Amino acid sequence: FSLMAAPGKVAAFHLPPLPTVGEIIKLFRLKAQKQLSQNFLLDLRLTDKIVKQAGKLKNAHVCEVGPGPGGITRSILSAGVEQLLLVEKDARFIPGLQMLSEAAPGKVRIVHGDILTYKMEKAFPKHLKKNWEDEPPDIHIIGNLPFSVSTPLIVKWLENVSKKDGPFIYGRTQMTLTFQKEVAERLTANPGGKQRSRLSIMSQHLCTVENCFVIPGQAFVPKPEVDVAVVHFTPLVTPKIQQPFKLVEKVVQSVFQFRRKHCFRGIETLFPEDGRLKRTEQLMMTANVDPTLRPFQLSMSQFRNLCDTYRKMCDEDPSLFVYDYREELRQRKKMRNIPRSTGQPKQTEENQL
Protein backbone atom coordinates (compact mmCIF):
# COMPACT_ATOMS: atom_id res chain seq x y z
CA PHE A 1 0.00 0.00 0.00
CA SER A 2 1.26 3.50 -0.71
CA LEU A 3 0.14 6.47 1.37
CA MET A 4 -0.15 9.57 -0.77
CA ALA A 5 -1.34 12.45 1.38
CA ALA A 6 -0.51 13.04 5.02
CA PRO A 7 -3.39 13.66 7.44
CA GLY A 8 -3.65 16.94 9.33
CA LYS A 9 -6.16 19.34 10.82
CA VAL A 10 -7.71 22.37 9.17
CA ALA A 11 -10.65 24.61 9.97
CA ALA A 12 -14.09 23.97 8.44
CA PHE A 13 -14.07 24.63 4.71
CA HIS A 14 -16.03 24.39 1.50
CA LEU A 15 -14.59 22.63 -1.51
CA PRO A 16 -13.24 25.16 -4.02
CA PRO A 17 -14.56 25.09 -7.61
CA LEU A 18 -13.42 21.84 -9.21
CA PRO A 19 -13.96 20.07 -12.52
CA THR A 20 -17.18 18.00 -12.42
CA VAL A 21 -16.90 14.23 -11.95
CA GLY A 22 -17.78 13.86 -15.64
CA GLU A 23 -14.95 16.25 -16.58
CA ILE A 24 -12.49 14.31 -14.42
CA ILE A 25 -13.52 11.10 -16.19
CA LYS A 26 -12.77 12.77 -19.54
CA LEU A 27 -9.62 14.52 -18.31
CA PHE A 28 -7.98 11.29 -17.10
CA ARG A 29 -9.66 9.14 -19.78
CA LEU A 30 -11.26 6.94 -17.18
CA LYS A 31 -13.43 4.13 -18.45
CA ALA A 32 -15.44 1.79 -16.23
CA GLN A 33 -14.00 -1.71 -16.56
CA LYS A 34 -16.63 -4.39 -16.99
CA GLN A 35 -14.41 -7.16 -15.59
CA LEU A 36 -14.12 -5.13 -12.35
CA SER A 37 -17.92 -4.49 -12.38
CA GLN A 38 -17.32 -0.74 -12.10
CA ASN A 39 -20.21 1.71 -12.39
CA PHE A 40 -19.81 5.45 -11.79
CA LEU A 41 -22.39 7.60 -10.05
CA LEU A 42 -22.18 11.14 -11.43
CA ASP A 43 -25.33 12.74 -9.98
CA LEU A 44 -24.17 14.65 -6.88
CA ARG A 45 -27.74 14.82 -5.52
CA LEU A 46 -27.68 11.01 -5.33
CA THR A 47 -24.18 10.89 -3.80
CA ASP A 48 -25.36 13.46 -1.20
CA LYS A 49 -28.39 11.23 -0.47
CA ILE A 50 -26.13 8.17 0.06
CA VAL A 51 -23.86 10.11 2.43
CA LYS A 52 -26.89 11.43 4.35
CA GLN A 53 -27.87 7.81 5.18
CA ALA A 54 -24.60 7.44 7.10
CA GLY A 55 -25.87 9.91 9.73
CA LYS A 56 -24.05 12.88 11.25
CA LEU A 57 -20.60 13.13 9.64
CA LYS A 58 -19.47 16.54 10.92
CA ASN A 59 -15.98 16.07 12.42
CA ALA A 60 -16.25 12.28 11.88
CA HIS A 61 -13.57 9.96 10.51
CA VAL A 62 -14.66 8.17 7.33
CA CYS A 63 -13.22 5.40 5.17
CA GLU A 64 -14.56 5.35 1.63
CA VAL A 65 -14.17 2.07 -0.21
CA GLY A 66 -13.45 2.25 -3.96
CA PRO A 67 -14.01 6.00 -4.49
CA GLY A 68 -13.36 5.72 -8.25
CA PRO A 69 -13.72 9.16 -9.89
CA GLY A 70 -14.72 10.71 -6.54
CA GLY A 71 -18.46 11.50 -6.71
CA ILE A 72 -19.30 10.21 -3.22
CA THR A 73 -15.92 11.55 -2.02
CA ARG A 74 -17.07 15.13 -2.72
CA SER A 75 -20.32 14.59 -0.82
CA ILE A 76 -18.40 13.17 2.18
CA LEU A 77 -16.02 16.15 2.22
CA SER A 78 -18.94 18.58 1.92
CA ALA A 79 -20.47 16.97 5.05
CA GLY A 80 -17.59 18.46 7.07
CA VAL A 81 -15.64 15.33 8.04
CA GLU A 82 -12.48 15.55 10.12
CA GLN A 83 -10.55 12.92 8.15
CA LEU A 84 -11.27 10.90 5.01
CA LEU A 85 -9.38 7.71 4.15
CA LEU A 86 -9.78 6.60 0.52
CA VAL A 87 -8.92 2.98 -0.34
CA GLU A 88 -8.73 2.55 -4.11
CA LYS A 89 -7.44 -0.54 -5.92
CA ASP A 90 -7.45 0.91 -9.45
CA ALA A 91 -4.39 3.12 -10.04
CA ARG A 92 -6.15 5.03 -12.86
CA PHE A 93 -8.29 6.89 -10.31
CA ILE A 94 -5.45 8.09 -8.08
CA PRO A 95 -4.62 11.35 -10.01
CA GLY A 96 -8.26 12.52 -9.88
CA LEU A 97 -8.44 11.69 -6.15
CA GLN A 98 -5.21 13.63 -5.58
CA MET A 99 -6.92 16.70 -7.07
CA LEU A 100 -9.63 16.33 -4.40
CA SER A 101 -6.97 15.83 -1.74
CA GLU A 102 -5.27 19.09 -2.77
CA ALA A 103 -8.64 20.90 -2.68
CA ALA A 104 -9.14 19.74 0.93
CA PRO A 105 -5.66 20.19 2.45
CA GLY A 106 -4.84 17.85 5.31
CA LYS A 107 -8.21 16.08 5.26
CA VAL A 108 -7.67 13.26 2.76
CA ARG A 109 -5.42 10.22 2.91
CA ILE A 110 -5.24 8.02 -0.20
CA VAL A 111 -4.29 4.35 -0.01
CA HIS A 112 -3.64 2.53 -3.27
CA GLY A 113 -4.60 -1.00 -2.27
CA ASP A 114 -7.26 -3.71 -2.02
CA ILE A 115 -9.90 -3.28 0.72
CA LEU A 116 -10.16 -7.10 1.04
CA THR A 117 -6.56 -7.27 2.34
CA TYR A 118 -6.13 -3.75 3.80
CA LYS A 119 -5.58 -3.83 7.58
CA MET A 120 -8.33 -1.62 9.00
CA GLU A 121 -7.09 -2.05 12.60
CA LYS A 122 -4.71 0.89 12.18
CA ALA A 123 -6.81 3.02 9.84
CA PHE A 124 -8.05 5.46 12.49
CA PRO A 125 -6.61 7.25 15.58
CA LYS A 126 -6.71 5.26 18.83
CA HIS A 127 -8.51 8.01 20.77
CA LEU A 128 -11.69 7.30 18.73
CA LYS A 129 -12.11 3.85 20.33
CA LYS A 130 -15.36 3.23 22.21
CA ASN A 131 -16.49 0.31 24.35
CA TRP A 132 -18.73 -2.14 22.48
CA GLU A 133 -21.66 -1.36 24.81
CA ASP A 134 -21.34 2.40 24.16
CA GLU A 135 -22.79 4.41 21.29
CA PRO A 136 -21.04 3.72 17.91
CA PRO A 137 -17.70 5.55 17.47
CA ASP A 138 -17.35 8.62 15.25
CA ILE A 139 -16.14 6.35 12.44
CA HIS A 140 -18.03 5.42 9.28
CA ILE A 141 -17.40 3.15 6.30
CA ILE A 142 -19.07 4.31 3.08
CA GLY A 143 -18.80 2.85 -0.42
CA ASN A 144 -20.35 2.29 -3.81
CA LEU A 145 -19.07 -1.28 -4.06
CA PRO A 146 -18.40 -3.11 -7.34
CA PHE A 147 -20.86 -6.01 -7.52
CA SER A 148 -18.02 -8.55 -7.76
CA VAL A 149 -16.60 -7.59 -4.36
CA SER A 150 -19.73 -6.63 -2.38
CA THR A 151 -20.75 -10.07 -1.04
CA PRO A 152 -17.28 -11.39 -0.06
CA LEU A 153 -16.51 -8.00 1.52
CA ILE A 154 -19.66 -7.82 3.66
CA VAL A 155 -19.15 -11.46 4.78
CA LYS A 156 -15.56 -10.56 5.77
CA TRP A 157 -16.75 -7.50 7.70
CA LEU A 158 -19.53 -9.48 9.41
CA GLU A 159 -16.86 -11.88 10.64
CA ASN A 160 -14.90 -8.83 11.89
CA VAL A 161 -18.06 -7.66 13.74
CA SER A 162 -18.35 -11.11 15.35
CA LYS A 163 -14.70 -11.01 16.49
CA LYS A 164 -14.70 -7.23 17.24
CA ASP A 165 -11.58 -6.77 15.12
CA GLY A 166 -10.70 -5.05 11.82
CA PRO A 167 -12.73 -1.80 11.55
CA PHE A 168 -14.71 -2.88 14.64
CA ILE A 169 -11.72 -2.74 16.96
CA TYR A 170 -12.87 0.86 17.52
CA GLY A 171 -16.38 -0.20 18.60
CA ARG A 172 -19.63 -0.61 16.67
CA THR A 173 -18.49 1.16 13.48
CA GLN A 174 -21.39 1.90 11.12
CA MET A 175 -21.38 1.03 7.41
CA THR A 176 -23.33 2.55 4.51
CA LEU A 177 -22.81 0.51 1.35
CA THR A 178 -24.37 -0.10 -2.06
CA PHE A 179 -25.41 -3.55 -3.29
CA GLN A 180 -27.19 -5.02 -6.25
CA LYS A 181 -30.89 -4.61 -5.37
CA GLU A 182 -31.41 -8.37 -5.12
CA VAL A 183 -28.48 -8.75 -2.68
CA ALA A 184 -29.85 -5.86 -0.58
CA GLU A 185 -33.21 -7.67 -0.43
CA ARG A 186 -31.44 -10.82 0.79
CA LEU A 187 -29.59 -8.87 3.46
CA THR A 188 -32.84 -7.47 4.88
CA ALA A 189 -35.34 -10.31 4.15
CA ASN A 190 -37.69 -11.47 6.94
CA PRO A 191 -38.60 -15.13 7.70
CA GLY A 192 -40.94 -16.50 5.02
CA GLY A 193 -39.77 -13.95 2.42
CA LYS A 194 -38.64 -15.42 -0.90
CA GLN A 195 -35.28 -13.60 -0.62
CA ARG A 196 -34.54 -15.05 2.85
CA SER A 197 -31.08 -16.61 2.58
CA ARG A 198 -27.73 -17.28 4.24
CA LEU A 199 -26.91 -13.54 3.97
CA SER A 200 -30.13 -12.62 5.83
CA ILE A 201 -29.16 -14.69 8.87
CA MET A 202 -25.44 -13.85 8.86
CA SER A 203 -26.07 -10.09 8.70
CA GLN A 204 -29.18 -9.79 10.88
CA HIS A 205 -27.87 -11.84 13.79
CA LEU A 206 -24.94 -9.40 14.09
CA CYS A 207 -26.32 -6.04 12.89
CA THR A 208 -29.37 -3.86 12.51
CA VAL A 209 -29.67 -3.86 8.71
CA GLU A 210 -31.70 -1.18 6.93
CA ASN A 211 -32.51 -1.08 3.21
CA CYS A 212 -32.47 2.73 2.78
CA PHE A 213 -33.46 3.42 -0.84
CA VAL A 214 -33.04 2.14 -4.40
CA ILE A 215 -31.06 3.91 -7.13
CA PRO A 216 -32.25 3.06 -10.65
CA GLY A 217 -29.60 1.50 -12.89
CA GLN A 218 -29.82 4.37 -15.40
CA ALA A 219 -28.30 6.75 -12.80
CA PHE A 220 -24.95 4.97 -13.26
CA VAL A 221 -22.37 5.15 -16.04
CA PRO A 222 -22.23 2.65 -17.67
CA LYS A 223 -25.79 1.58 -16.84
CA PRO A 224 -25.83 -1.82 -15.07
CA GLU A 225 -28.55 -4.32 -15.92
CA VAL A 226 -29.89 -4.12 -12.36
CA ASP A 227 -30.93 -1.46 -9.87
CA VAL A 228 -28.76 -0.65 -6.87
CA ALA A 229 -29.79 -0.31 -3.21
CA VAL A 230 -28.14 1.56 -0.33
CA VAL A 231 -27.92 -0.50 2.88
CA HIS A 232 -26.98 0.78 6.35
CA PHE A 233 -25.47 -1.53 9.01
CA THR A 234 -25.12 -0.86 12.76
CA PRO A 235 -23.52 -3.72 14.74
CA LEU A 236 -25.69 -5.00 17.63
CA VAL A 237 -24.38 -4.80 21.20
CA THR A 238 -25.35 -8.48 21.68
CA PRO A 239 -25.49 -10.85 18.68
CA LYS A 240 -28.73 -12.79 18.30
CA ILE A 241 -26.73 -16.03 17.97
CA GLN A 242 -23.88 -16.14 20.49
CA GLN A 243 -21.66 -18.71 18.83
CA PRO A 244 -18.39 -18.36 16.83
CA PHE A 245 -18.85 -16.94 13.32
CA LYS A 246 -17.54 -20.07 11.55
CA LEU A 247 -19.95 -22.33 13.45
CA VAL A 248 -22.96 -20.13 12.64
CA GLU A 249 -21.82 -19.90 9.01
CA LYS A 250 -21.50 -23.69 8.74
CA VAL A 251 -24.98 -24.36 10.17
CA VAL A 252 -26.64 -21.63 8.08
CA GLN A 253 -24.89 -22.72 4.86
CA SER A 254 -25.95 -26.32 5.46
CA VAL A 255 -29.59 -25.37 6.09
CA PHE A 256 -29.78 -23.29 2.91
CA GLN A 257 -27.98 -25.88 0.78
CA PHE A 258 -31.35 -27.24 -0.36
CA ARG A 259 -33.53 -24.15 0.04
CA ARG A 260 -36.59 -25.64 -1.73
CA LYS A 261 -36.59 -28.84 0.34
CA HIS A 262 -37.51 -29.46 3.97
CA CYS A 263 -34.86 -28.00 6.29
CA PHE A 264 -33.84 -31.41 7.70
CA ARG A 265 -32.37 -32.25 4.26
CA GLY A 266 -29.75 -29.52 4.60
CA ILE A 267 -29.16 -30.18 8.30
CA GLU A 268 -28.30 -33.80 7.45
CA THR A 269 -25.18 -32.52 5.66
CA LEU A 270 -23.70 -31.47 9.04
CA PHE A 271 -23.14 -35.15 9.89
CA PRO A 272 -21.08 -38.02 8.44
CA GLU A 273 -23.05 -40.73 6.66
CA ASP A 274 -22.53 -43.15 9.52
CA GLY A 275 -25.20 -42.19 12.08
CA ARG A 276 -26.47 -39.24 9.99
CA LEU A 277 -30.20 -39.84 10.43
CA LYS A 278 -30.01 -40.41 14.19
CA ARG A 279 -27.91 -37.28 14.77
CA THR A 280 -30.11 -35.14 12.53
CA GLU A 281 -33.19 -36.22 14.52
CA GLN A 282 -31.34 -35.54 17.79
CA LEU A 283 -30.36 -32.03 16.66
CA MET A 284 -33.82 -31.09 15.43
CA MET A 285 -35.65 -32.47 18.48
CA THR A 286 -33.31 -30.77 20.96
CA ALA A 287 -33.48 -27.48 19.02
CA ASN A 288 -37.28 -27.83 18.80
CA VAL A 289 -37.36 -27.17 15.03
CA ASP A 290 -40.04 -28.64 12.77
CA PRO A 291 -38.09 -30.74 10.19
CA THR A 292 -40.72 -30.09 7.50
CA LEU A 293 -40.21 -26.30 7.44
CA ARG A 294 -38.42 -24.86 4.41
CA PRO A 295 -35.08 -23.08 5.18
CA PHE A 296 -36.48 -19.61 4.43
CA GLN A 297 -39.31 -20.16 6.95
CA LEU A 298 -36.99 -20.58 9.95
CA SER A 299 -36.91 -17.71 12.47
CA MET A 300 -33.75 -16.26 14.01
CA SER A 301 -34.51 -17.98 17.33
CA GLN A 302 -34.79 -21.35 15.52
CA PHE A 303 -31.38 -20.76 13.92
CA ARG A 304 -30.04 -19.84 17.36
CA ASN A 305 -31.39 -23.12 18.82
CA LEU A 306 -29.85 -25.10 15.95
CA CYS A 307 -26.44 -23.40 16.41
CA ASP A 308 -26.48 -23.81 20.22
CA THR A 309 -27.43 -27.52 19.97
CA TYR A 310 -24.88 -28.19 17.21
CA ARG A 311 -22.21 -26.52 19.37
CA LYS A 312 -23.00 -28.92 22.27
CA MET A 313 -22.77 -31.88 19.88
CA CYS A 314 -19.40 -30.60 18.60
CA ASP A 315 -18.14 -30.20 22.18
CA GLU A 316 -19.04 -33.85 22.81
CA ASP A 317 -17.50 -35.00 19.50
CA PRO A 318 -14.79 -32.54 18.27
CA SER A 319 -14.45 -34.42 14.94
CA LEU A 320 -17.96 -33.19 14.01
CA PHE A 321 -17.01 -29.58 13.38
CA VAL A 322 -14.23 -30.46 10.90
CA TYR A 323 -16.50 -32.86 9.00
CA ASP A 324 -17.07 -31.61 5.44
CA TYR A 325 -20.03 -33.05 3.53
CA ARG A 326 -18.75 -31.92 0.12
CA GLU A 327 -15.34 -33.45 0.81
CA GLU A 328 -17.05 -36.78 1.67
CA LEU A 329 -18.91 -36.64 -1.66
CA ARG A 330 -15.65 -35.91 -3.49
CA GLN A 331 -13.89 -38.85 -1.82
CA ARG A 332 -16.76 -41.20 -2.65
CA LYS A 333 -16.72 -40.08 -6.28
CA LYS A 334 -12.95 -40.60 -6.41
CA MET A 335 -13.32 -44.14 -5.02
CA ARG A 336 -15.91 -44.95 -7.68
CA ASN A 337 -13.53 -43.80 -10.41
CA ILE A 338 -10.55 -45.90 -9.27
CA PRO A 339 -10.04 -48.68 -11.85
CA ARG A 340 -10.51 -52.22 -10.54
CA SER A 341 -7.41 -54.42 -10.14
CA THR A 342 -6.57 -56.55 -13.17
CA GLY A 343 -7.32 -59.76 -11.26
CA GLN A 344 -11.06 -59.10 -11.33
CA PRO A 345 -13.19 -59.81 -14.39
CA LYS A 346 -14.24 -56.67 -16.21
CA GLN A 347 -17.89 -55.94 -15.57
CA THR A 348 -20.11 -55.62 -18.60
CA GLU A 349 -23.17 -53.43 -18.65
CA GLU A 350 -25.28 -56.61 -18.47
CA ASN A 351 -23.81 -58.06 -15.28
CA GLN A 352 -23.72 -54.58 -13.67
CA LEU A 353 -27.49 -54.59 -14.09
CSV table of N, CA and C in Angstrom, one decimal, residues 53 150 154-155 157-158 161 168 172-191 195-213 229-240 245 300:
chain,number,residue,atom,x,y,z
A,53,GLN,N,-27.4,9.0,4.5
A,53,GLN,CA,-27.9,7.8,5.2
A,53,GLN,C,-26.9,7.4,6.3
A,150,SER,N,-18.8,-7.0,-3.5
A,150,SER,CA,-19.7,-6.6,-2.4
A,150,SER,C,-20.1,-7.8,-1.4
A,154,ILE,N,-18.7,-7.9,2.5
A,154,ILE,CA,-19.7,-7.8,3.7
A,154,ILE,C,-19.6,-9.1,4.5
A,155,VAL,N,-19.3,-10.3,4.0
A,155,VAL,CA,-19.2,-11.5,4.8
A,155,VAL,C,-17.9,-11.3,5.6
A,157,TRP,N,-16.5,-8.5,6.7
A,157,TRP,CA,-16.8,-7.5,7.7
A,157,TRP,C,-17.7,-8.0,8.8
A,158,LEU,N,-18.7,-8.9,8.4
A,158,LEU,CA,-19.5,-9.5,9.4
A,158,LEU,C,-18.7,-10.4,10.4
A,161,VAL,N,-17.1,-8.1,12.7
A,161,VAL,CA,-18.1,-7.7,13.7
A,161,VAL,C,-18.1,-8.7,14.8
A,168,PHE,N,-13.9,-2.9,13.4
A,168,PHE,CA,-14.7,-2.9,14.6
A,168,PHE,C,-13.9,-3.0,15.9
A,172,ARG,N,-18.6,-0.2,17.6
A,172,ARG,CA,-19.6,-0.6,16.7
A,172,ARG,C,-19.7,0.3,15.5
A,173,THR,N,-18.6,0.3,14.7
A,173,THR,CA,-18.5,1.2,13.5
A,173,THR,C,-19.7,0.9,12.5
A,174,GLN,N,-20.3,2.0,12.0
A,174,GLN,CA,-21.4,1.9,11.1
A,174,GLN,C,-20.9,1.8,9.7
A,175,MET,N,-21.7,1.2,8.8
A,175,MET,CA,-21.4,1.0,7.4
A,175,MET,C,-22.6,1.4,6.6
A,176,THR,N,-22.3,2.2,5.5
A,176,THR,CA,-23.3,2.5,4.5
A,176,THR,C,-22.8,2.2,3.1
A,177,LEU,N,-23.4,1.1,2.5
A,177,LEU,CA,-22.8,0.5,1.3
A,177,LEU,C,-23.9,0.3,0.3
A,178,THR,N,-23.4,0.2,-1.0
A,178,THR,CA,-24.4,-0.1,-2.1
A,178,THR,C,-24.2,-1.6,-2.4
A,179,PHE,N,-25.4,-2.2,-2.8
A,179,PHE,CA,-25.4,-3.6,-3.3
A,179,PHE,C,-26.4,-3.6,-4.5
A,180,GLN,N,-26.2,-4.7,-5.3
A,180,GLN,CA,-27.2,-5.0,-6.2
A,180,GLN,C,-28.5,-5.2,-5.5
A,181,LYS,N,-29.6,-4.6,-6.1
A,181,LYS,CA,-30.9,-4.6,-5.4
A,181,LYS,C,-31.3,-6.0,-4.8
A,182,GLU,N,-31.0,-7.0,-5.6
A,182,GLU,CA,-31.4,-8.4,-5.1
A,182,GLU,C,-30.6,-8.8,-3.9
A,183,VAL,N,-29.3,-8.4,-3.8
A,183,VAL,CA,-28.5,-8.7,-2.7
A,183,VAL,C,-29.0,-8.0,-1.5
A,184,ALA,N,-29.3,-6.7,-1.7
A,184,ALA,CA,-29.8,-5.9,-0.6
A,184,ALA,C,-31.1,-6.5,0.0
A,185,GLU,N,-32.0,-7.0,-0.9
A,185,GLU,CA,-33.2,-7.7,-0.4
A,185,GLU,C,-32.9,-8.9,0.4
A,186,ARG,N,-31.8,-9.6,0.0
A,186,ARG,CA,-31.4,-10.8,0.8
A,186,ARG,C,-30.9,-10.4,2.2
A,187,LEU,N,-30.2,-9.3,2.2
A,187,LEU,CA,-29.6,-8.9,3.5
A,187,LEU,C,-30.7,-8.5,4.5
A,188,THR,N,-31.8,-8.0,4.0
A,188,THR,CA,-32.8,-7.5,4.9
A,188,THR,C,-34.1,-8.3,4.9
A,189,ALA,N,-34.1,-9.5,4.3
A,189,ALA,CA,-35.3,-10.3,4.2
A,189,ALA,C,-35.8,-10.9,5.5
A,190,ASN,N,-37.1,-10.9,5.7
A,190,ASN,CA,-37.7,-11.5,6.9
A,190,ASN,C,-38.0,-13.0,6.7
A,191,PRO,N,-38.2,-13.7,7.8
A,191,PRO,CA,-38.6,-15.1,7.7
A,191,PRO,C,-39.8,-15.3,6.8
A,195,GLN,N,-36.7,-13.9,-0.5
A,195,GLN,CA,-35.3,-13.6,-0.6
A,195,GLN,C,-34.5,-14.0,0.6
A,196,ARG,N,-35.2,-14.6,1.6
A,196,ARG,CA,-34.5,-15.0,2.9
A,196,ARG,C,-33.4,-16.0,2.5
A,197,SER,N,-32.2,-15.8,3.0
A,197,SER,CA,-31.1,-16.6,2.6
A,197,SER,C,-30.0,-16.6,3.7
A,198,ARG,N,-28.9,-17.2,3.3
A,198,ARG,CA,-27.7,-17.3,4.2
A,198,ARG,C,-27.3,-15.9,4.7
A,199,LEU,N,-27.3,-14.9,3.7
A,199,LEU,CA,-26.9,-13.5,4.0
A,199,LEU,C,-27.8,-12.9,5.0
A,200,SER,N,-29.2,-13.2,4.9
A,200,SER,CA,-30.1,-12.6,5.8
A,200,SER,C,-29.8,-13.0,7.3
A,201,ILE,N,-29.5,-14.2,7.5
A,201,ILE,CA,-29.2,-14.7,8.9
A,201,ILE,C,-27.8,-14.1,9.3
A,202,MET,N,-26.8,-14.3,8.5
A,202,MET,CA,-25.4,-13.8,8.9
A,202,MET,C,-25.4,-12.4,9.2
A,203,SER,N,-26.1,-11.5,8.4
A,203,SER,CA,-26.1,-10.1,8.7
A,203,SER,C,-27.0,-9.7,9.9
A,204,GLN,N,-28.2,-10.2,9.9
A,204,GLN,CA,-29.2,-9.8,10.9
A,204,GLN,C,-28.9,-10.3,12.3
A,205,HIS,N,-28.1,-11.4,12.4
A,205,HIS,CA,-27.9,-11.8,13.8
A,205,HIS,C,-26.8,-11.0,14.4
A,206,LEU,N,-26.0,-10.2,13.6
A,206,LEU,CA,-24.9,-9.4,14.1
A,206,LEU,C,-25.2,-7.9,14.0
A,207,CYS,N,-26.1,-7.5,13.1
A,207,CYS,CA,-26.3,-6.0,12.9
A,207,CYS,C,-27.8,-5.7,12.7
A,208,THR,N,-28.1,-4.4,13.0
A,208,THR,CA,-29.4,-3.9,12.5
A,208,THR,C,-29.1,-3.5,11.1
A,209,VAL,N,-29.9,-4.1,10.1
A,209,VAL,CA,-29.7,-3.9,8.7
A,209,VAL,C,-30.9,-3.1,8.1
A,210,GLU,N,-30.6,-2.0,7.5
A,210,GLU,CA,-31.7,-1.2,6.9
A,210,GLU,C,-31.5,-1.0,5.4
A,211,ASN,N,-32.5,-1.3,4.7
A,211,ASN,CA,-32.5,-1.1,3.2
A,211,ASN,C,-33.0,0.4,3.0
A,212,CYS,N,-32.1,1.3,2.7
A,212,CYS,CA,-32.5,2.7,2.8
A,212,CYS,C,-33.3,3.2,1.6
A,213,PHE,N,-32.7,3.0,0.4
A,213,PHE,CA,-33.5,3.4,-0.8
A,213,PHE,C,-32.8,2.8,-2.0
A,229,ALA,N,-29.2,-0.8,-4.5
A,229,ALA,CA,-29.8,-0.3,-3.2
A,229,ALA,C,-28.7,0.1,-2.2
A,230,VAL,N,-29.1,1.1,-1.4
A,230,VAL,CA,-28.1,1.6,-0.3
A,230,VAL,C,-28.6,0.9,1.0
A,231,VAL,N,-27.6,0.2,1.6
A,231,VAL,CA,-27.9,-0.5,2.9
A,231,VAL,C,-27.1,0.0,4.0
A,232,HIS,N,-27.7,0.3,5.2
A,232,HIS,CA,-27.0,0.8,6.4
A,232,HIS,C,-26.9,-0.3,7.4
A,233,PHE,N,-25.7,-0.5,8.0
A,233,PHE,CA,-25.5,-1.5,9.0
A,233,PHE,C,-25.0,-0.9,10.3
A,234,THR,N,-25.6,-1.2,11.4
A,234,THR,CA,-25.1,-0.9,12.8
A,234,THR,C,-25.0,-2.1,13.6
A,235,PRO,N,-23.7,-2.5,14.0
A,235,PRO,CA,-23.5,-3.7,14.7
A,235,PRO,C,-24.3,-3.7,16.0
A,236,LEU,N,-24.9,-4.9,16.4
A,236,LEU,CA,-25.7,-5.0,17.6
A,236,LEU,C,-24.7,-5.1,18.8
A,237,VAL,N,-25.2,-4.6,20.0
A,237,VAL,CA,-24.4,-4.8,21.2
A,237,VAL,C,-24.2,-6.3,21.5
A,238,THR,N,-25.4,-7.0,21.4
A,238,THR,CA,-25.4,-8.5,21.7
A,238,THR,C,-25.9,-9.2,20.4
A,239,PRO,N,-25.0,-10.1,19.8
A,239,PRO,CA,-25.5,-10.9,18.7
A,239,PRO,C,-26.7,-11.7,19.0
A,240,LYS,N,-27.5,-12.0,18.1
A,240,LYS,CA,-28.7,-12.8,18.3
A,240,LYS,C,-28.4,-14.3,18.4
A,245,PHE,N,-18.4,-17.2,14.7
A,245,PHE,CA,-18.8,-16.9,13.3
A,245,PHE,C,-18.8,-18.2,12.4
A,300,MET,N,-35.1,-16.4,13.4
A,300,MET,CA,-33.7,-16.3,14.0
A,300,MET,C,-33.6,-17.1,15.3
